[in-house]
Amino acid sequence: MLLSKPDYEEMIAQSRDKRMEWWREARFGMFIHFGLYSQLGRHEWAMACENIPVDEYEKLADSFKPKEGCCREWAALAKKAGCKYMVLTTRHHEGFSLWDSKVNPFNSVNYGPHRDIVKEFVDACREFGLKIGFYSSLMDWHHPDGGICEFDTEARARFTKYIRDLNEELLTQYGKIDILWYDVAAPMESWEGWDSLERNQFLRSLQPDIIINNRSRLDEDFGTPEGSIKPMDRDWEACMTFNDLSWGYVDEDQVAPYSYTPQRIVKMIQTCSERGGNLLLNVGPKPDGSLPSDVIAPLEKVGEWLSVNGEAVYGKLEKTNGHQFQPNGVSRPTTKGNTVYMWNQIWHPVDGKIGIGGFLTEPKNICFMDGTHIEFEKKGDRIILSGLPEKNPDSILGYPLIKIEFDTFPEYRFGSYLPQLNSGRMREIK
Ligand code: GLC
């Protein structure tokens, strides 16, 4: 029985906390953009941007030869980087399915590798204990109805059935799938135009625990800010591509100057941790499925850092909602229960001391993440840390965290003796 939109939204809202508990604690995922476009090495939109005719573009299917084991390489790096889930482009806008599809003959079993890449991806995720996400483009540049469906009623009916059938295959052929990640609901611009209400109810009946993003013209379970870490007043996941240039592979020698440093990635993770979101960081493998050289070392470093500091990232964190503690201009905090983690991008003790402003509550204990105690004295609205090493205590990334434990969730007042900062407002943590 098809639920009305309000009843559907009520139904999924009731199950959301249970379905999303793992997701809300996961914080960090790896996005993989892999397809025929990877061979072109100049963006996953090359077909559209260069007006490559379909019959010319189709030839890429025969030369598409991902090496054996490439999915396992991706999953191994994701695990080492501290990711908790992965999302793979099962079919991008080019319309080529990376799975054994009876609905779409233009696929990686009938062409190129003659392998089911999605199955290899799923097996690799399970081997490394990673949750599994399927990216599924609505827009399609290959299917004959993909463009005319906006104006042709019969074409729209055929095409939305095609989209439903594709996703039914994905959610019935590979066991439990955790995330359905829609993208680009074009040309139709409404959920009605995409039949998303019916399709998503059907797909949820196949995978009741699945989490669905907001890109099928329905809000569903989480928002997807792209290209910057833009917190939302709902569950949200910022998707970023490793070089801010292309989601699909581009020549790593040319792109290396734009690639993220591990510090930049940790900074993005910090904002997500502070503001109740996730980071989905994209890697665009080479034509043969190999990992591009510019992503490996930074991601391994991030994973090494998270192995020491993950307590401040994973699990149930409170959103500081912008009323963040502002212990120092260059330190930002995350909070978990009655503990505040100060993320210090700059290590700046003077005579072994660092002053922290604003906390009205006496800390119980202050230490580094390895438990090494830090001496402190509370003086009014200031906490003075002392005995700190001149040398940056974080040898991995130079991004040390300080853990401040309280018996209760701390009261905080920013710049308490500077009324002009508060203009009578108490920037207290609610
Ligand atoms: C944009 C791009 C698409 C990419 C997506 C990732 O929608 O058009 O190519 O897959 O971002 O979020």
Tab-separated table of C-alpha atoms and ligand atoms in Angstrom:
chain	number	residue	atom	x	y	z
A	1	MET	CA	0.000	0.000	0.000
A	2	LEU	CA	1.546	3.282	-1.124
A	3	LEU	CA	1.826	5.761	1.748
A	4	SER	CA	1.137	9.434	1.202
A	5	LYS	CA	4.185	11.684	1.420
A	6	PRO	CA	3.376	12.861	4.992
A	7	ASP	CA	2.726	9.280	6.156
A	8	TYR	CA	5.932	8.065	4.450
A	9	GLU	CA	7.973	10.816	6.055
A	10	GLU	CA	6.434	10.001	9.444
A	11	MET	CA	7.239	6.326	8.984
A	12	ILE	CA	10.903	6.872	8.114
A	13	ALA	CA	11.271	9.470	10.856
A	14	GLN	CA	10.151	6.873	13.417
A	15	SER	CA	12.868	4.404	12.356
A	16	ARG	CA	15.601	6.932	11.629
A	17	ASP	CA	17.371	6.955	14.996
A	18	LYS	CA	17.742	3.169	14.936
A	19	ARG	CA	18.725	2.994	11.269
A	20	MET	CA	21.216	5.830	11.526
A	21	GLU	CA	22.836	5.110	14.881
A	22	TRP	CA	25.939	3.580	13.236
A	23	TRP	CA	26.018	6.301	10.564
A	24	ARG	CA	25.901	9.141	13.108
A	25	GLU	CA	28.871	7.617	14.929
A	26	ALA	CA	30.838	6.726	11.774
A	27	ARG	CA	31.915	10.288	10.906
A	28	PHE	CA	34.158	9.400	7.955
A	29	GLY	CA	33.491	7.551	4.694
A	30	MET	CA	35.242	7.056	1.373
A	31	PHE	CA	33.512	7.889	-1.908
A	32	ILE	CA	34.718	6.073	-5.046
A	33	HIS	CA	34.017	7.484	-8.502
A	34	PHE	CA	34.930	4.775	-10.997
A	35	GLY	CA	33.536	4.301	-14.502
A	36	LEU	CA	34.227	4.602	-18.214
A	37	TYR	CA	35.081	8.279	-17.639
A	38	SER	CA	38.076	7.161	-15.532
A	39	GLN	CA	39.795	6.256	-18.819
A	40	LEU	CA	39.442	9.796	-20.131
A	41	GLY	CA	41.136	11.278	-17.060
A	42	ARG	CA	39.443	14.631	-17.498
A	43	HIS	CA	36.351	14.638	-15.245
A	44	GLU	CA	33.331	12.376	-15.029
A	45	TRP	CA	31.273	14.913	-16.985
A	46	ALA	CA	33.558	14.749	-20.069
A	47	MET	CA	30.833	13.096	-22.188
A	48	ALA	CA	28.395	15.949	-21.574
A	49	CYS	CA	30.916	18.792	-21.495
A	50	GLU	CA	32.589	17.701	-24.733
A	51	ASN	CA	29.370	16.593	-26.448
A	52	ILE	CA	30.840	13.165	-27.131
A	53	PRO	CA	28.196	11.249	-29.132
A	54	VAL	CA	26.766	8.150	-27.398
A	55	ASP	CA	28.045	5.719	-30.045
A	56	GLU	CA	31.562	7.167	-29.766
A	57	TYR	CA	31.475	7.145	-25.950
A	58	GLU	CA	30.190	3.538	-25.867
A	59	LYS	CA	33.510	2.358	-27.301
A	60	LEU	CA	35.078	3.103	-23.901
A	61	ALA	CA	33.193	0.069	-22.552
A	62	ASP	CA	35.424	-2.319	-24.519
A	63	SER	CA	38.663	-0.734	-23.318
A	64	PHE	CA	37.501	-0.545	-19.664
A	65	LYS	CA	39.749	-3.104	-17.949
A	66	PRO	CA	39.896	-2.698	-14.150
A	67	LYS	CA	42.576	-4.977	-12.751
A	68	GLU	CA	41.653	-7.884	-10.504
A	69	GLY	CA	41.550	-6.918	-6.841
A	70	CYS	CA	41.197	-3.165	-7.325
A	71	CYS	CA	38.120	-2.971	-5.081
A	72	ARG	CA	40.093	-4.714	-2.356
A	73	GLU	CA	42.831	-2.086	-2.668
A	74	TRP	CA	40.248	0.663	-2.246
A	75	ALA	CA	38.725	-0.977	0.832
A	76	ALA	CA	42.122	-1.646	2.385
A	77	LEU	CA	43.037	2.041	2.093
A	78	ALA	CA	39.635	3.150	3.388
A	79	LYS	CA	40.110	0.937	6.439
A	80	LYS	CA	43.652	2.167	6.993
A	81	ALA	CA	42.439	5.770	6.687
A	82	GLY	CA	39.896	5.304	9.466
A	83	CYS	CA	36.827	5.294	7.212
A	84	LYS	CA	33.822	3.348	8.502
A	85	TYR	CA	31.910	3.086	5.212
A	86	MET	CA	32.336	3.366	1.457
A	87	VAL	CA	30.084	4.566	-1.363
A	88	LEU	CA	30.711	3.376	-4.953
A	89	THR	CA	29.334	4.872	-8.164
A	90	THR	CA	27.458	1.782	-9.333
A	91	ARG	CA	26.266	3.737	-12.399
A	92	HIS	CA	27.151	7.343	-13.051
A	93	HIS	CA	25.483	9.791	-15.450
A	94	GLU	CA	27.157	7.981	-18.397
A	95	GLY	CA	24.682	5.150	-17.840
A	96	PHE	CA	27.211	2.290	-17.608
A	97	SER	CA	26.336	-0.212	-14.858
A	98	LEU	CA	29.213	-1.747	-12.928
A	99	TRP	CA	27.138	-4.838	-12.141
A	100	ASP	CA	25.511	-7.893	-13.714
A	101	SER	CA	22.349	-6.125	-14.804
A	102	LYS	CA	19.516	-7.696	-16.792
A	103	VAL	CA	17.833	-4.302	-16.934
A	104	ASN	CA	20.812	-2.430	-18.391
A	105	PRO	CA	22.840	-4.469	-20.924
A	106	PHE	CA	25.418	-1.644	-21.018
A	107	ASN	CA	27.341	-3.079	-18.097
A	108	SER	CA	30.704	-4.386	-16.894
A	109	VAL	CA	29.729	-8.044	-17.322
A	110	ASN	CA	28.729	-7.671	-20.963
A	111	TYR	CA	31.624	-5.357	-21.810
A	112	GLY	CA	35.208	-4.567	-20.823
A	113	PRO	CA	36.234	-6.621	-17.772
A	114	HIS	CA	33.286	-9.024	-18.065
A	115	ARG	CA	33.147	-8.863	-14.276
A	116	ASP	CA	30.636	-7.727	-11.680
A	117	ILE	CA	32.563	-4.840	-10.102
A	118	VAL	CA	29.766	-4.080	-7.643
A	119	LYS	CA	30.017	-7.619	-6.278
A	120	GLU	CA	33.787	-7.258	-5.924
A	121	PHE	CA	33.213	-3.935	-4.133
A	122	VAL	CA	30.650	-5.437	-1.760
A	123	ASP	CA	32.913	-8.409	-0.989
A	124	ALA	CA	35.848	-6.085	-0.301
A	125	CYS	CA	33.807	-3.837	2.009
A	126	ARG	CA	32.668	-6.868	3.973
A	127	GLU	CA	36.200	-8.253	4.165
A	128	PHE	CA	37.380	-4.996	5.759
A	129	GLY	CA	34.327	-4.480	7.941
A	130	LEU	CA	33.101	-1.402	6.121
A	131	LYS	CA	29.458	-0.447	5.688
A	132	ILE	CA	28.316	-0.408	2.055
A	133	GLY	CA	26.855	2.478	0.043
A	134	PHE	CA	25.646	2.498	-3.565
A	135	TYR	CA	25.728	5.734	-5.527
A	136	SER	CA	22.933	5.655	-8.103
A	137	SER	CA	22.613	8.412	-10.670
A	138	LEU	CA	19.089	9.382	-11.711
A	139	MET	CA	20.276	11.396	-14.688
A	140	ASP	CA	21.343	9.148	-17.583
A	141	TRP	CA	23.062	10.234	-20.778
A	142	HIS	CA	22.995	6.787	-22.405
A	143	HIS	CA	19.381	5.600	-22.089
A	144	PRO	CA	17.234	6.811	-25.028
A	145	ASP	CA	14.561	8.114	-22.644
A	146	GLY	CA	17.047	9.806	-20.275
A	147	GLY	CA	16.638	13.162	-21.917
A	148	ILE	CA	13.140	13.159	-23.410
A	149	CYS	CA	11.503	11.846	-20.237
A	150	GLU	CA	10.873	15.397	-19.045
A	151	PHE	CA	8.422	16.138	-21.839
A	152	ASP	CA	7.304	12.729	-23.095
A	153	THR	CA	4.837	11.014	-20.734
A	154	GLU	CA	5.459	7.529	-22.085
A	155	ALA	CA	9.235	8.046	-22.044
A	156	ARG	CA	9.005	9.262	-18.453
A	157	ALA	CA	7.033	6.171	-17.434
A	158	ARG	CA	9.559	3.906	-19.165
A	159	PHE	CA	12.534	5.749	-17.688
A	160	THR	CA	11.316	5.907	-14.070
A	161	LYS	CA	10.523	2.182	-14.297
A	162	TYR	CA	14.067	1.653	-15.601
A	163	ILE	CA	15.484	3.561	-12.621
A	164	ARG	CA	13.279	1.540	-10.246
A	165	ASP	CA	14.374	-1.758	-11.826
A	166	LEU	CA	18.078	-0.804	-11.730
A	167	ASN	CA	17.887	-0.017	-8.031
A	168	GLU	CA	15.833	-3.143	-7.353
A	169	GLU	CA	18.683	-5.201	-8.827
A	170	LEU	CA	21.215	-3.357	-6.681
A	171	LEU	CA	19.210	-3.898	-3.500
A	172	THR	CA	18.364	-7.548	-4.113
A	173	GLN	CA	21.513	-9.040	-5.699
A	174	TYR	CA	24.177	-8.186	-3.108
A	175	GLY	CA	22.827	-8.841	0.371
A	176	LYS	CA	22.475	-6.134	2.997
A	177	ILE	CA	23.229	-2.683	1.641
A	178	ASP	CA	23.517	0.210	4.090
A	179	ILE	CA	23.244	3.429	2.038
A	180	LEU	CA	21.480	4.403	-1.191
A	181	TRP	CA	23.176	7.553	-2.462
A	182	TYR	CA	21.135	9.117	-5.273
A	183	ASP	CA	22.591	11.821	-7.443
A	184	VAL	CA	21.387	14.459	-9.940
A	185	ALA	CA	17.621	14.129	-10.239
A	186	ALA	CA	17.506	15.739	-13.685
A	187	PRO	CA	15.756	16.506	-15.987
A	188	MET	CA	12.604	16.119	-13.860
A	189	GLU	CA	12.668	18.510	-10.942
A	190	SER	CA	10.058	17.016	-8.604
A	191	TRP	CA	9.698	13.851	-6.582
A	192	GLU	CA	6.443	13.267	-8.441
A	193	GLY	CA	8.263	13.535	-11.760
A	194	TRP	CA	10.719	10.879	-10.573
A	195	ASP	CA	8.105	8.674	-8.899
A	196	SER	CA	10.504	8.834	-5.959
A	197	LEU	CA	7.838	8.387	-3.290
A	198	GLU	CA	6.738	5.024	-4.717
A	199	ARG	CA	10.243	3.868	-5.673
A	200	ASN	CA	11.828	4.719	-2.331
A	201	GLN	CA	8.996	3.032	-0.393
A	202	PHE	CA	9.492	-0.055	-2.551
A	203	LEU	CA	13.285	-0.009	-2.121
A	204	ARG	CA	12.939	0.421	1.638
A	205	SER	CA	10.685	-2.657	1.686
A	206	LEU	CA	13.599	-4.571	0.164
A	207	GLN	CA	16.188	-3.155	2.603
A	208	PRO	CA	14.321	-1.885	5.713
A	209	ASP	CA	17.479	-0.600	7.432
A	210	ILE	CA	18.768	1.318	4.442
A	211	ILE	CA	19.676	5.008	4.714
A	212	ILE	CA	18.766	7.196	1.722
A	213	ASN	CA	20.200	10.637	0.913
A	214	ASN	CA	18.273	13.741	-0.170
A	215	ARG	CA	19.000	13.682	-3.910
A	216	SER	CA	15.860	12.019	-5.324
A	217	ARG	CA	13.820	15.193	-4.699
A	218	LEU	CA	12.704	13.892	-1.294
A	219	ASP	CA	14.407	14.897	1.969
A	220	GLU	CA	14.799	11.283	3.122
A	221	ASP	CA	17.465	10.665	5.787
A	222	PHE	CA	20.362	13.071	5.346
A	223	GLY	CA	21.448	16.229	3.580
A	224	THR	CA	24.436	16.258	1.210
A	225	PRO	CA	26.338	19.569	1.154
A	226	GLU	CA	28.933	19.290	-1.575
A	227	GLY	CA	32.283	20.978	-2.070
A	228	SER	CA	32.407	22.593	1.371
A	229	ILE	CA	31.693	21.571	4.943
A	230	LYS	CA	28.345	23.258	5.375
A	231	PRO	CA	26.619	22.002	8.584
A	232	MET	CA	22.833	21.539	8.464
A	233	ASP	CA	20.093	21.390	11.080
A	234	ARG	CA	19.478	17.727	10.215
A	235	ASP	CA	21.660	14.702	9.640
A	236	TRP	CA	24.200	15.748	7.037
A	237	GLU	CA	27.230	14.447	5.189
A	238	ALA	CA	29.601	16.750	3.321
A	239	CYS	CA	30.984	15.151	0.166
A	240	MET	CA	34.365	16.452	-0.963
A	241	THR	CA	36.596	15.286	-3.777
A	242	PHE	CA	40.283	14.892	-3.027
A	243	ASN	CA	41.496	17.705	-5.239
A	244	ASP	CA	38.437	19.984	-5.436
A	245	LEU	CA	38.648	19.475	-9.221
A	246	SER	CA	37.148	16.212	-10.354
A	247	TRP	CA	35.302	13.233	-8.870
A	248	GLY	CA	36.578	10.942	-11.604
A	249	TYR	CA	40.283	10.253	-12.128
A	250	VAL	CA	42.490	13.048	-13.353
A	251	ASP	CA	46.230	12.858	-13.992
A	252	GLU	CA	47.712	12.810	-10.513
A	253	ASP	CA	50.923	14.539	-11.587
A	254	GLN	CA	48.910	17.537	-12.715
A	255	VAL	CA	46.466	17.371	-9.813
A	256	ALA	CA	48.975	16.761	-7.004
A	257	PRO	CA	49.371	20.479	-6.164
A	258	TYR	CA	45.649	20.652	-5.453
A	259	SER	CA	45.396	17.434	-3.448
A	260	TYR	CA	44.394	17.617	0.202
A	261	THR	CA	47.041	17.420	2.898
A	262	PRO	CA	46.311	15.150	5.869
A	263	GLN	CA	45.981	18.263	8.024
A	264	ARG	CA	43.270	19.648	5.665
A	265	ILE	CA	41.393	16.330	5.858
A	266	VAL	CA	41.606	16.262	9.665
A	267	LYS	CA	40.404	19.861	9.749
A	268	MET	CA	37.335	18.838	7.716
A	269	ILE	CA	36.769	15.868	10.034
A	270	GLN	CA	37.005	18.263	12.983
A	271	THR	CA	34.235	20.494	11.645
A	272	CYS	CA	32.057	17.460	10.939
A	273	SER	CA	32.733	16.134	14.449
A	274	GLU	CA	31.986	19.511	16.037
A	275	ARG	CA	28.797	20.120	14.063
A	276	GLY	CA	27.200	16.675	13.979
A	277	GLY	CA	27.972	15.634	10.434
A	278	ASN	CA	29.988	13.173	8.352
A	279	LEU	CA	32.717	13.588	5.755
A	280	LEU	CA	32.459	11.512	2.563
A	281	LEU	CA	35.843	11.980	0.914
A	282	ASN	CA	36.097	11.006	-2.743
A	283	VAL	CA	38.862	9.115	-4.516
A	284	GLY	CA	38.798	8.686	-8.303
A	285	PRO	CA	40.759	5.500	-9.176
A	286	LYS	CA	42.869	5.276	-12.331
A	287	PRO	CA	41.513	3.533	-15.473
A	288	ASP	CA	42.824	0.159	-14.275
A	289	GLY	CA	41.334	0.692	-10.822
A	290	SER	CA	44.642	1.514	-9.140
A	291	LEU	CA	44.609	4.181	-6.474
A	292	PRO	CA	45.906	7.555	-7.650
A	293	SER	CA	49.298	8.172	-6.039
A	294	ASP	CA	48.317	11.555	-4.546
A	295	VAL	CA	45.738	10.105	-2.144
A	296	ILE	CA	47.568	7.195	-0.525
A	297	ALA	CA	50.074	8.875	1.808
A	298	PRO	CA	47.675	11.580	3.091
A	299	LEU	CA	44.944	9.029	3.836
A	300	GLU	CA	47.373	6.682	5.572
A	301	LYS	CA	48.557	9.598	7.728
A	302	VAL	CA	44.970	10.541	8.581
A	303	GLY	CA	44.330	6.952	9.630
A	304	GLU	CA	47.435	6.927	11.809
A	305	TRP	CA	46.277	10.157	13.460
A	306	LEU	CA	42.747	8.821	13.966
A	307	SER	CA	44.141	5.674	15.595
A	308	VAL	CA	45.395	7.964	18.402
A	309	ASN	CA	42.657	10.634	18.377
A	310	GLY	CA	39.577	8.763	17.149
A	311	GLU	CA	37.912	9.055	20.583
A	312	ALA	CA	37.276	12.729	19.741
A	313	VAL	CA	35.818	11.877	16.328
A	314	TYR	CA	33.808	8.657	16.355
A	315	GLY	CA	30.790	7.802	18.485
A	316	LYS	CA	28.151	9.965	20.102
A	317	LEU	CA	29.388	13.575	20.023
A	318	GLU	CA	27.308	16.574	21.019
A	319	LYS	CA	26.782	19.190	18.355
A	320	THR	CA	28.318	22.432	19.610
A	321	ASN	CA	26.051	24.172	17.137
A	322	GLY	CA	28.297	27.119	16.560
A	323	HIS	CA	28.188	28.090	20.246
A	324	GLN	CA	31.547	26.443	20.239
A	325	PHE	CA	33.857	26.796	23.130
A	326	GLN	CA	36.532	29.151	21.935
A	327	PRO	CA	39.416	28.220	24.192
A	328	ASN	CA	41.855	29.892	21.821
A	329	GLY	CA	41.575	31.391	18.394
A	330	VAL	CA	43.327	28.430	16.809
A	331	SER	CA	41.776	25.699	18.917
A	332	ARG	CA	38.331	24.269	18.232
A	333	PRO	CA	36.625	21.656	20.380
A	334	THR	CA	34.461	18.615	20.070
A	335	THR	CA	32.521	17.324	23.019
A	336	LYS	CA	31.487	13.860	24.144
A	337	GLY	CA	29.468	13.641	27.346
A	338	ASN	CA	31.281	15.733	29.963
A	339	THR	CA	34.541	15.738	28.026
A	340	VAL	CA	35.824	18.542	25.811
A	341	TYR	CA	38.554	17.829	23.249
A	342	MET	CA	40.573	20.850	22.208
A	343	TRP	CA	41.889	20.468	18.650
A	344	ASN	CA	45.041	22.545	18.403
A	345	GLN	CA	45.991	23.299	14.833
A	346	ILE	CA	48.785	25.487	16.180
A	347	TRP	CA	50.905	24.434	19.185
A	348	HIS	CA	51.653	27.639	20.988
A	349	PRO	CA	52.675	27.253	24.660
A	350	VAL	CA	54.518	30.180	26.208
A	351	ASP	CA	56.923	29.098	28.965
A	352	GLY	CA	55.117	25.779	28.891
A	353	LYS	CA	51.752	27.417	29.514
A	354	ILE	CA	48.532	27.741	27.543
A	355	GLY	CA	45.553	29.748	28.834
A	356	ILE	CA	42.000	28.626	28.099
A	357	GLY	CA	39.202	31.146	28.522
A	358	GLY	CA	35.550	30.867	29.338
A	359	PHE	CA	35.065	27.639	31.269
A	360	LEU	CA	33.192	28.363	34.507
A	361	THR	CA	33.249	24.720	35.604
A	362	GLU	CA	36.314	23.258	37.335
A	363	PRO	CA	37.839	20.449	35.242
A	364	LYS	CA	38.298	17.028	36.824
A	365	ASN	CA	41.315	16.111	34.717
A	366	ILE	CA	43.263	17.390	31.729
A	367	CYS	CA	45.532	15.173	29.634
A	368	PHE	CA	46.828	14.371	26.183
A	369	MET	CA	45.068	11.674	24.200
A	370	ASP	CA	47.581	9.053	25.361
A	371	GLY	CA	46.544	9.803	28.937
A	372	THR	CA	49.637	11.847	29.838
A	373	HIS	CA	48.441	14.181	32.594
A	374	ILE	CA	48.599	17.955	32.084
A	375	GLU	CA	48.977	20.226	35.105
A	376	PHE	CA	46.345	22.965	35.284
A	377	GLU	CA	45.090	25.687	37.563
A	378	LYS	CA	41.663	27.312	37.344
A	379	LYS	CA	41.821	31.082	37.893
A	380	GLY	CA	38.319	32.561	37.689
A	381	ASP	CA	37.136	32.124	34.104
A	382	ARG	CA	40.534	30.907	32.941
A	383	ILE	CA	42.264	27.568	32.997
A	384	ILE	CA	46.049	27.793	32.860
A	385	LEU	CA	47.761	24.646	31.580
A	386	SER	CA	51.405	24.301	32.583
A	387	GLY	CA	54.379	22.025	32.092
A	388	LEU	CA	53.579	21.681	28.409
A	389	PRO	CA	56.331	20.571	26.009
A	390	GLU	CA	57.704	23.199	23.642
A	391	LYS	CA	57.877	20.531	20.948
A	392	ASN	CA	54.572	19.784	19.291
A	393	PRO	CA	53.341	16.661	21.084
A	394	ASP	CA	51.657	15.237	17.979
A	395	SER	CA	54.442	13.666	15.938
A	396	ILE	CA	51.988	12.368	13.304
A	397	LEU	CA	50.431	15.551	11.951
A	398	GLY	CA	51.436	18.314	14.382
A	399	TYR	CA	47.718	18.556	15.293
A	400	PRO	CA	47.600	17.731	19.033
A	401	LEU	CA	44.396	17.294	20.998
A	402	ILE	CA	43.993	18.086	24.676
A	403	LYS	CA	41.279	16.257	26.615
A	404	ILE	CA	39.479	18.190	29.364
A	405	GLU	CA	37.257	16.069	31.587
A	406	PHE	CA	34.517	17.536	33.806
A	407	ASP	CA	32.152	15.958	36.304
A	408	THR	CA	29.255	17.706	34.584
A	409	PHE	CA	28.797	19.273	31.163
A	410	PRO	CA	30.784	22.489	31.587
A	411	GLU	CA	29.289	25.916	31.802
A	412	TYR	CA	31.013	28.277	29.423
A	413	ARG	CA	30.899	32.026	28.923
A	414	PHE	CA	32.920	33.497	26.083
A	415	GLY	CA	34.956	36.566	26.992
A	416	SER	CA	33.046	36.824	30.264
A	417	TYR	CA	34.641	40.093	31.414
A	418	LEU	CA	34.209	41.657	27.965
A	419	PRO	CA	30.539	42.665	27.977
A	420	GLN	CA	30.921	44.095	24.485
A	421	LEU	CA	31.496	40.548	23.273
A	422	ASN	CA	28.408	39.274	24.981
A	423	SER	CA	26.305	42.424	24.633
A	424	GLY	CA	24.459	41.044	27.624
A	425	ARG	CA	24.082	37.670	25.884
A	426	MET	CA	25.483	34.666	27.634
A	427	ARG	CA	26.940	32.418	24.944
A	428	GLU	CA	26.242	29.435	27.130
A	429	ILE	CA	26.103	25.889	25.880
A	430	LYS	CA	22.453	24.854	25.895
B	1	GLC	C1	28.003	16.339	-8.653
B	1	GLC	C2	28.634	15.882	-9.969
B	1	GLC	C3	28.717	14.381	-10.043
B	1	GLC	C4	29.317	13.786	-8.802
B	1	GLC	C5	28.560	14.325	-7.581
B	1	GLC	C6	29.161	13.815	-6.292
B	1	GLC	O1	26.650	15.974	-8.665
B	1	GLC	O2	27.816	16.318	-11.023
B	1	GLC	O3	29.498	14.038	-11.175
B	1	GLC	O4	29.139	12.389	-8.893
B	1	GLC	O5	28.648	15.732	-7.567
B	1	GLC	O6	28.399	14.336	-5.211
